[in-house]
Amino acid sequence: MPINDATGKSSPVKRIPAFATLSLLAAFPTLIFVLGGPGAGKGTQCSRLVSRYGFTHLSAGDLLRAEQERPGSQYGQLIKDYIKDGLIVPMEVTIALLENAMNDTISSASSSPKSKRFLIDGFPRKLDQALKFEESVCAAQFVLFYDCPEAAMEARLLERGKTSGRSDDNEESIRKRFRTFVETSMPVVEYYEKQGRVVKIDATPEPDEVEAKTREALRERLGEEF
Ligand code: C5P
Ligand code: MG
């Protein structure tokens, strides 16, 4: 995804002023944060929700990986280092990428009203991201939290690592990602839990069962006809 600012310079800076996002989102306010440890199944479940309900799925990790690969990105090396070590990339980069992607969807003439509803996957992973995003871009309706024991997540990630080509699906990076999740990302879930904004789903079963539970939870939160 090429990201260019007004001068044509290549960087993930905002191309569209924040108020544009805000005013457009006022008309299309559905935005759900999808959280859970590495390997909990966030991406799998988001894809299923997209096929069934037409949400737009934005994965912060996918956006960062795309930016890392983008020729000329001034953040490529930084993102590469952070991902390998399972650390959280500074929020300015991630929020700009998310905001640009949201603006692309909202302003695209071809996108349907249903697609102007967002599943934001793997974000916010740190409290500062949560506060900044909700203050300057959009408040989430709630948080979908996929809860899964580490042993199950580790097995899934090692299996995925056989074919994913990801630099962080290996034992050493997985250990670091788990630590970041416990120390930095769980406090975000707890912050939202205190506000009664977390929908917790047991992500241990097979994807079909997790999907059924997710759909039930969404119907409860968004109504039967969402
Ligand atoms: O969600 P995913 O597993 O694809 O994220 C991969 C990596 O991307 C994380 O371990 C982290 O290094 C980075 N990331 C981040 N901030 C986010 C989401 C992902 O720094 N909000
Ligand atoms: Mg993912």
GROMACS .gro file of C-alpha atoms and ligand atoms in nm:
model
  248
    1MET     CA    1   0.000   0.000   0.000
    2PRO     CA    2   0.173   0.317  -0.105
    3ILE     CA    3   0.150   0.591   0.151
    4ASN     CA    4   0.238   0.936   0.033
    5ASP     CA    5   0.195   1.267   0.202
    6ALA     CA    6   0.089   1.588   0.029
    7THR     CA    7   0.442   1.658  -0.093
    8GLY     CA    8   0.462   1.318  -0.258
    9LYS     CA    9   0.723   1.214  -0.005
   10SER     CA   10   0.695   0.856   0.097
   11SER     CA   11   0.598   0.809   0.461
   12PRO     CA   12   0.310   0.682   0.669
   13VAL     CA   13   0.208   1.031   0.767
   14LYS     CA   14  -0.154   1.134   0.751
   15ARG     CA   15  -0.271   1.208   0.400
   16ILE     CA   16  -0.612   1.318   0.516
   17PRO     CA   17  -0.672   1.543   0.816
   18ALA     CA   18  -0.806   1.363   1.121
   19PHE     CA   19  -1.131   1.560   1.114
   20ALA     CA   20  -1.214   1.400   0.777
   21THR     CA   21  -1.195   1.057   0.934
   22LEU     CA   22  -1.394   1.174   1.232
   23SER     CA   23  -1.674   1.331   1.035
   24LEU     CA   24  -1.701   1.036   0.801
   25LEU     CA   25  -1.700   0.794   1.089
   26ALA     CA   26  -1.982   0.982   1.253
   27ALA     CA   27  -2.194   0.845   0.970
   28PHE     CA   28  -2.045   0.496   0.986
   29PRO     CA   29  -1.960   0.440   1.346
   30THR     CA   30  -1.919   0.063   1.378
   31LEU     CA   31  -1.567  -0.016   1.489
   32ILE     CA   32  -1.464  -0.316   1.696
   33PHE     CA   33  -1.120  -0.385   1.840
   34VAL     CA   34  -1.023  -0.752   1.809
   35LEU     CA   35  -0.765  -0.856   2.066
   36GLY     CA   36  -0.606  -1.177   2.190
   37GLY     CA   37  -0.261  -1.328   2.227
   38PRO     CA   38  -0.046  -1.421   1.928
   39GLY     CA   39  -0.202  -1.730   1.771
   40ALA     CA   40  -0.539  -1.687   1.944
   41GLY     CA   41  -0.712  -1.687   1.604
   42LYS     CA   42  -0.795  -1.318   1.559
   43GLY     CA   43  -0.720  -1.317   1.187
   44THR     CA   44  -0.904  -1.643   1.122
   45GLN     CA   45  -1.218  -1.521   1.295
   46CYS     CA   46  -1.202  -1.177   1.131
   47SER     CA   47  -1.187  -1.337   0.784
   48ARG     CA   48  -1.496  -1.540   0.864
   49LEU     CA   49  -1.683  -1.231   0.985
   50VAL     CA   50  -1.586  -1.048   0.669
   51SER     CA   51  -1.722  -1.327   0.446
   52ARG     CA   52  -2.046  -1.347   0.637
   53TYR     CA   53  -2.121  -0.989   0.732
   54GLY     CA   54  -1.910  -0.772   0.504
   55PHE     CA   55  -1.703  -0.592   0.765
   56THR     CA   56  -1.370  -0.444   0.662
   57HIS     CA   57  -1.089  -0.625   0.839
   58LEU     CA   58  -0.778  -0.421   0.917
   59SER     CA   59  -0.496  -0.611   1.082
   60ALA     CA   60  -0.239  -0.382   1.241
   61GLY     CA   61   0.025  -0.655   1.200
   62ASP     CA   62  -0.057  -0.697   0.829
   63LEU     CA   63  -0.045  -0.321   0.772
   64LEU     CA   64   0.293  -0.302   0.947
   65ARG     CA   65   0.429  -0.593   0.740
   66ALA     CA   66   0.309  -0.426   0.419
   67GLU     CA   67   0.472  -0.098   0.521
   68GLN     CA   68   0.791  -0.287   0.605
   69GLU     CA   69   0.801  -0.429   0.251
   70ARG     CA   70   0.712  -0.102   0.079
   71PRO     CA   71   1.013   0.022  -0.118
   72GLY     CA   72   1.136   0.353   0.020
   73SER     CA   73   0.958   0.329   0.352
   74GLN     CA   74   1.150   0.519   0.615
   75TYR     CA   75   1.009   0.282   0.877
   76GLY     CA   76   1.090  -0.049   0.707
   77GLN     CA   77   1.393  -0.139   0.915
   78LEU     CA   78   1.239  -0.020   1.240
   79ILE     CA   79   0.926  -0.229   1.183
   80LYS     CA   80   1.136  -0.532   1.090
   81ASP     CA   81   1.337  -0.507   1.414
   82TYR     CA   82   1.031  -0.455   1.634
   83ILE     CA   83   0.838  -0.745   1.480
   84LYS     CA   84   1.129  -0.988   1.509
   85ASP     CA   85   1.160  -0.900   1.878
   86GLY     CA   86   0.787  -0.905   1.938
   87LEU     CA   87   0.790  -0.542   2.049
   88ILE     CA   88   0.520  -0.283   1.993
   89VAL     CA   89   0.598  -0.043   1.707
   90PRO     CA   90   0.561   0.324   1.811
   91MET     CA   91   0.196   0.415   1.788
   92GLU     CA   92   0.241   0.708   1.547
   93VAL     CA   93   0.332   0.464   1.270
   94THR     CA   94   0.054   0.213   1.340
   95ILE     CA   95  -0.219   0.470   1.391
   96ALA     CA   96  -0.128   0.651   1.067
   97LEU     CA   97  -0.142   0.321   0.876
   98LEU     CA   98  -0.480   0.234   1.026
   99GLU     CA   99  -0.619   0.578   0.966
  100ASN     CA  100  -0.506   0.579   0.604
  101ALA     CA  101  -0.661   0.237   0.545
  102MET     CA  102  -0.987   0.345   0.707
  103ASN     CA  103  -0.998   0.659   0.500
  104ASP     CA  104  -0.938   0.458   0.182
  105THR     CA  105  -1.234   0.236   0.263
  106ILE     CA  106  -1.465   0.516   0.372
  107SER     CA  107  -1.391   0.737   0.075
  108SER     CA  108  -1.401   0.461  -0.186
  109ALA     CA  109  -1.710   0.496  -0.401
  110SER     CA  110  -1.721   0.122  -0.458
  111SER     CA  111  -1.733   0.022  -0.092
  112SER     CA  112  -2.071  -0.083   0.042
  113PRO     CA  113  -2.220   0.061   0.362
  114LYS     CA  114  -2.154  -0.274   0.534
  115SER     CA  115  -1.786  -0.253   0.452
  116LYS     CA  116  -1.767   0.082   0.629
  117ARG     CA  117  -1.772  -0.112   0.954
  118PHE     CA  118  -1.433  -0.204   1.087
  119LEU     CA  119  -1.276  -0.496   1.266
  120ILE     CA  120  -0.946  -0.359   1.392
  121ASP     CA  121  -0.735  -0.670   1.457
  122GLY     CA  122  -0.431  -0.668   1.685
  123PHE     CA  123  -0.478  -0.311   1.795
  124PRO     CA  124  -0.454  -0.145   2.046
  125ARG     CA  125  -0.168  -0.353   2.185
  126LYS     CA  126  -0.053  -0.088   2.432
  127LEU     CA  127  -0.248   0.154   2.650
  128ASP     CA  128  -0.111   0.468   2.484
  129GLN     CA  129  -0.239   0.343   2.145
  130ALA     CA  130  -0.583   0.282   2.290
  131LEU     CA  131  -0.610   0.630   2.439
  132LYS     CA  132  -0.468   0.811   2.136
  133PHE     CA  133  -0.677   0.624   1.879
  134GLU     CA  134  -1.004   0.664   2.064
  135GLU     CA  135  -0.934   1.032   2.124
  136SER     CA  136  -0.819   1.125   1.776
  137VAL     CA  137  -0.973   0.872   1.534
  138CYS     CA  138  -1.273   0.684   1.662
  139ALA     CA  139  -1.407   0.516   1.975
  140ALA     CA  140  -1.459   0.142   1.953
  141GLN     CA  141  -1.805   0.005   2.024
  142PHE     CA  142  -1.648  -0.278   2.218
  143VAL     CA  143  -1.354  -0.516   2.231
  144LEU     CA  144  -1.376  -0.873   2.109
  145PHE     CA  145  -1.118  -1.059   2.317
  146TYR     CA  146  -1.009  -1.408   2.214
  147ASP     CA  147  -0.885  -1.584   2.523
  148CYS     CA  148  -0.655  -1.882   2.472
  149PRO     CA  149  -0.394  -2.067   2.681
  150GLU     CA  150  -0.032  -2.011   2.580
  151ALA     CA  151   0.033  -2.378   2.506
  152ALA     CA  152  -0.244  -2.383   2.242
  153MET     CA  153  -0.128  -2.054   2.090
  154GLU     CA  154   0.232  -2.174   2.076
  155ALA     CA  155   0.134  -2.495   1.898
  156ARG     CA  156  -0.068  -2.297   1.640
  157LEU     CA  157   0.212  -2.048   1.578
  158LEU     CA  158   0.476  -2.319   1.533
  159GLU     CA  159   0.244  -2.498   1.290
  160ARG     CA  160   0.180  -2.173   1.102
  161GLY     CA  161   0.554  -2.103   1.103
  162LYS     CA  162   0.612  -2.402   0.875
  163THR     CA  163   0.454  -2.210   0.587
  164SER     CA  164   0.391  -1.847   0.693
  165GLY     CA  165   0.735  -1.714   0.610
  166ARG     CA  166   0.691  -1.477   0.905
  167SER     CA  167   1.010  -1.372   1.082
  168ASP     CA  168   0.837  -1.401   1.419
  169ASP     CA  169   0.673  -1.745   1.398
  170ASN     CA  170   0.973  -1.916   1.561
  171GLU     CA  171   1.034  -2.027   1.919
  172GLU     CA  172   1.249  -1.734   2.022
  173SER     CA  173   1.022  -1.464   1.880
  174ILE     CA  174   0.711  -1.641   2.008
  175ARG     CA  175   0.851  -1.630   2.362
  176LYS     CA  176   0.910  -1.256   2.328
  177ARG     CA  177   0.564  -1.199   2.179
  178PHE     CA  178   0.403  -1.382   2.471
  179ARG     CA  179   0.594  -1.167   2.717
  180THR     CA  180   0.486  -0.846   2.540
  181PHE     CA  181   0.130  -0.972   2.537
  182VAL     CA  182   0.125  -1.039   2.912
  183GLU     CA  183   0.315  -0.727   3.016
  184THR     CA  184   0.190  -0.468   2.768
  185SER     CA  185  -0.127  -0.584   2.591
  186MET     CA  186  -0.323  -0.754   2.869
  187PRO     CA  187  -0.338  -0.423   3.060
  188VAL     CA  188  -0.529  -0.283   2.760
  189VAL     CA  189  -0.784  -0.564   2.785
  190GLU     CA  190  -0.810  -0.505   3.161
  191TYR     CA  191  -0.858  -0.132   3.104
  192TYR     CA  192  -1.154  -0.202   2.877
  193GLU     CA  193  -1.285  -0.477   3.104
  194LYS     CA  194  -1.314  -0.227   3.389
  195GLN     CA  195  -1.535  -0.020   3.159
  196GLY     CA  196  -1.756  -0.319   3.076
  197ARG     CA  197  -1.654  -0.302   2.710
  198VAL     CA  198  -1.500  -0.648   2.664
  199VAL     CA  199  -1.671  -0.943   2.501
  200LYS     CA  200  -1.459  -1.243   2.594
  201ILE     CA  201  -1.462  -1.555   2.377
  202ASP     CA  202  -1.290  -1.883   2.460
  203ALA     CA  203  -1.059  -1.931   2.162
  204THR     CA  204  -0.944  -2.282   2.256
  205PRO     CA  205  -1.196  -2.484   2.049
  206GLU     CA  206  -1.188  -2.539   1.673
  207PRO     CA  207  -1.252  -2.230   1.455
  208ASP     CA  208  -1.613  -2.332   1.372
  209GLU     CA  209  -1.709  -2.337   1.736
  210VAL     CA  210  -1.529  -2.011   1.809
  211GLU     CA  211  -1.708  -1.855   1.513
  212ALA     CA  212  -2.048  -1.968   1.641
  213LYS     CA  213  -1.973  -1.813   1.981
  214THR     CA  214  -1.851  -1.495   1.815
  215ARG     CA  215  -2.165  -1.459   1.606
  216GLU     CA  216  -2.380  -1.511   1.913
  217ALA     CA  217  -2.184  -1.242   2.099
  218LEU     CA  218  -2.213  -0.998   1.809
  219ARG     CA  219  -2.588  -1.052   1.789
  220GLU     CA  220  -2.612  -0.973   2.159
  221ARG     CA  221  -2.412  -0.654   2.122
  222LEU     CA  222  -2.524  -0.528   1.782
  223GLY     CA  223  -2.876  -0.669   1.760
  224GLU     CA  224  -3.009  -0.955   1.546
  225GLU     CA  225  -2.991  -0.763   1.219
  226PHE     CA  226  -2.636  -0.634   1.216
  227C5P     O1  227  -0.093  -0.915   1.516
  227C5P     P1  228   0.033  -0.974   1.460
  227C5P     O2  229   0.070  -1.103   1.527
  227C5P     O3  230   0.032  -0.984   1.312
  227C5P     O4  231   0.147  -0.869   1.496
  227C5P     C1  232   0.281  -0.899   1.462
  227C5P     C2  233   0.372  -0.796   1.524
  227C5P     O5  234   0.345  -0.667   1.473
  227C5P     C3  235   0.363  -0.782   1.675
  227C5P     O6  236   0.430  -0.885   1.745
  227C5P     C4  237   0.429  -0.646   1.693
  227C5P     O7  238   0.569  -0.654   1.681
  227C5P     C5  239   0.373  -0.570   1.572
  227C5P     N1  240   0.252  -0.496   1.610
  227C5P     C6  241   0.266  -0.375   1.676
  227C5P     N2  242   0.156  -0.302   1.713
  227C5P     C7  243   0.032  -0.348   1.687
  227C5P     C8  244   0.015  -0.471   1.619
  227C5P     C9  245   0.128  -0.543   1.582
  227C5P     O8  246   0.378  -0.332   1.702
  227C5P     N3  247  -0.075  -0.277   1.727
  228MG      MG  248  -0.300  -1.185   1.278
   0.00000   0.00000   0.00000
